[in-house]
Amino acid sequence: MKGITVREALQKASRFLREKGIEDAAFLAEYAIRHALGWDRTRFISGMSYTLTEEEWAAIEAILLRRTAGEPMQYIVGEQEFYGLVFEVNPSVLIPRPETELLVEEIVKQAFKLWPADAALFAADIGTGSGVIAVTLAVIGGANWRITATDIAEESLATASRNAKRHHVENKVSFAQGDLLAPLLNAGQRVDILVSNPPYIPSADIIDLDVQVKDHEPRRALDGGEDGLDFYRRIIEGLDSVLTRRALVGFEVGIHQADTVRCWLMETGLFLETYIVRDLAGIGRHVIAIR
């Protein structure tokens, strides 16, 4: 297509996405154009009159077609922002959700209440995926924090490791392949802080998820077993073997799961306090336990 400006491309791309039933069409159209051109938003706004080459428009069209086929935009462009940081994402890892930022924020807040700011603490992120929790804790947590990030999938750990290097915290985060707590148990390692956002979708519910999720994100990062709670059971069973005497635990949970997970933590007898953090929609999204 000859002679189309960025402004015209934005209108055309937005209309195309809307006609295909894609939500946030204008936002995604802008995102596609910016990614294809390698522009930031300032350059995009100032470059509305720029005339695209045929090759540039073809690159934009390719992105739009992949998105309308159901592929998440985050996988198409290979990035997702989390807590103000940009992370690499790909089909080997779950796309980070905004509500997980609240978990990271709560863990850091409570940690600074429980320990001095300069305390040397060991933390673990169980099932790290892209590494957003581990890396963000390393970036915004204490200078003397050290984080072990575990995952059963080698390809996920490779992505997480690249994200640690991207944000210059590779000296604070180590990676261990294994099932849930197994790497800690095998190493005889105890931690002061344990955080996990495990799979929590009931197996039978996965078929009803949006096509972007069920057909593109890794099932191992979604499927939490028959009731969605399998991974919480297994992690909680092993907590006594991996936590230090004073410890902080934080889980992200699915809808209607917070009360159950909190009850299980209380029943261990390990914790002095447990509570639920609600997300911006008022859903009990995180369970925190302190000993």
PDB file of N, CA, C and O in Angstrom, residues 24 49 52 68 74 78 80 83 132 135 164 176 182 185 209 239 257 262:
ATOM      1  N   ASP A  24     -10.072  -3.107  22.960  1.00  0.00           N
ATOM      2  CA  ASP A  24      -8.957  -2.143  23.010  1.00  0.00           C
ATOM      3  C   ASP A  24      -8.304  -1.985  21.639  1.00  0.00           C
ATOM      4  O   ASP A  24      -7.074  -1.931  21.517  1.00  0.00           O
ATOM      5  N   SER A  49       2.231  12.247  10.551  1.00  0.00           N
ATOM      6  CA  SER A  49       2.216  12.559   9.116  1.00  0.00           C
ATOM      7  C   SER A  49       3.264  11.757   8.331  1.00  0.00           C
ATOM      8  O   SER A  49       3.339  11.880   7.095  1.00  0.00           O
ATOM      9  N   LEU A  52       4.323   5.707   5.502  1.00  0.00           N
ATOM     10  CA  LEU A  52       4.881   4.373   5.647  1.00  0.00           C
ATOM     11  C   LEU A  52       5.350   3.814   4.308  1.00  0.00           C
ATOM     12  O   LEU A  52       4.736   4.059   3.260  1.00  0.00           O
ATOM     13  N   THR A  68      -5.474 -11.075  15.461  1.00  0.00           N
ATOM     14  CA  THR A  68      -6.852 -11.490  15.195  1.00  0.00           C
ATOM     15  C   THR A  68      -6.979 -13.004  15.129  1.00  0.00           C
ATOM     16  O   THR A  68      -8.083 -13.539  15.253  1.00  0.00           O
ATOM     17  N   GLN A  74       1.348  -9.622  23.641  1.00  0.00           N
ATOM     18  CA  GLN A  74       2.600  -9.704  24.400  1.00  0.00           C
ATOM     19  C   GLN A  74       3.561 -10.711  23.788  1.00  0.00           C
ATOM     20  O   GLN A  74       4.777 -10.494  23.781  1.00  0.00           O
ATOM     21  N   GLY A  78       6.864  -9.772  22.180  1.00  0.00           N
ATOM     22  CA  GLY A  78       7.891 -10.381  23.024  1.00  0.00           C
ATOM     23  C   GLY A  78       8.166  -9.661  24.319  1.00  0.00           C
ATOM     24  O   GLY A  78       9.204  -9.924  24.955  1.00  0.00           O
ATOM     25  N   GLN A  80       6.333  -7.542  28.027  1.00  0.00           N
ATOM     26  CA  GLN A  80       5.219  -7.112  28.864  1.00  0.00           C
ATOM     27  C   GLN A  80       5.788  -6.290  30.023  1.00  0.00           C
ATOM     28  O   GLN A  80       6.804  -6.654  30.624  1.00  0.00           O
ATOM     29  N   TYR A  83       5.386  -3.785  37.006  1.00  0.00           N
ATOM     30  CA  TYR A  83       5.926  -2.907  38.052  1.00  0.00           C
ATOM     31  C   TYR A  83       6.880  -1.854  37.468  1.00  0.00           C
ATOM     32  O   TYR A  83       7.930  -1.537  38.035  1.00  0.00           O
ATOM     33  N   VAL A 132       9.209 -12.513  36.810  1.00  0.00           N
ATOM     34  CA  VAL A 132       8.832 -11.151  37.180  1.00  0.00           C
ATOM     35  C   VAL A 132       8.833 -10.938  38.694  1.00  0.00           C
ATOM     36  O   VAL A 132       9.252  -9.871  39.167  1.00  0.00           O
ATOM     37  N   VAL A 135      12.699 -11.151  39.950  1.00  0.00           N
ATOM     38  CA  VAL A 135      13.496 -10.022  39.462  1.00  0.00           C
ATOM     39  C   VAL A 135      13.022  -8.712  40.086  1.00  0.00           C
ATOM     40  O   VAL A 135      13.838  -7.875  40.497  1.00  0.00           O
ATOM     41  N   ALA A 164      16.595 -11.369  34.393  1.00  0.00           N
ATOM     42  CA  ALA A 164      17.459 -10.921  35.493  1.00  0.00           C
ATOM     43  C   ALA A 164      18.645 -10.120  34.945  1.00  0.00           C
ATOM     44  O   ALA A 164      19.008  -9.067  35.494  1.00  0.00           O
ATOM     45  N   ALA A 176      17.018 -22.400  39.793  1.00  0.00           N
ATOM     46  CA  ALA A 176      17.139 -23.828  40.068  1.00  0.00           C
ATOM     47  C   ALA A 176      15.973 -24.569  39.439  1.00  0.00           C
ATOM     48  O   ALA A 176      14.810 -24.225  39.679  1.00  0.00           O
ATOM     49  N   ALA A 182      11.326 -28.672  45.621  1.00  0.00           N
ATOM     50  CA  ALA A 182      12.378 -29.674  45.524  1.00  0.00           C
ATOM     51  C   ALA A 182      13.792 -29.084  45.475  1.00  0.00           C
ATOM     52  O   ALA A 182      14.695 -29.578  46.169  1.00  0.00           O
ATOM     53  N   LEU A 185      14.705 -28.096  49.031  1.00  0.00           N
ATOM     54  CA  LEU A 185      14.848 -29.269  49.889  1.00  0.00           C
ATOM     55  C   LEU A 185      16.125 -30.039  49.563  1.00  0.00           C
ATOM     56  O   LEU A 185      16.846 -30.472  50.470  1.00  0.00           O
ATOM     57  N   LEU A 209     -11.632 -20.741  29.063  1.00  0.00           N
ATOM     58  CA  LEU A 209     -10.813 -19.538  29.087  1.00  0.00           C
ATOM     59  C   LEU A 209     -10.765 -18.891  27.712  1.00  0.00           C
ATOM     60  O   LEU A 209     -11.020 -19.534  26.686  1.00  0.00           O
ATOM     61  N   LEU A 239       6.351 -26.389  53.816  1.00  0.00           N
ATOM     62  CA  LEU A 239       6.831 -25.105  54.324  1.00  0.00           C
ATOM     63  C   LEU A 239       7.720 -25.241  55.553  1.00  0.00           C
ATOM     64  O   LEU A 239       8.729 -24.537  55.687  1.00  0.00           O
ATOM     65  N   GLN A 257     -10.622 -18.745  46.187  1.00  0.00           N
ATOM     66  CA  GLN A 257      -9.654 -19.675  46.764  1.00  0.00           C
ATOM     67  C   GLN A 257      -8.951 -19.122  48.006  1.00  0.00           C
ATOM     68  O   GLN A 257      -8.331 -19.879  48.761  1.00  0.00           O
ATOM     69  N   ARG A 262      -5.850 -19.623  53.044  1.00  0.00           N
ATOM     70  CA  ARG A 262      -5.545 -19.022  54.343  1.00  0.00           C
ATOM     71  C   ARG A 262      -5.802 -20.023  55.471  1.00  0.00           C
ATOM     72  O   ARG A 262      -4.993 -20.136  56.399  1.00  0.00           O
TER      73      ARG A 262
END
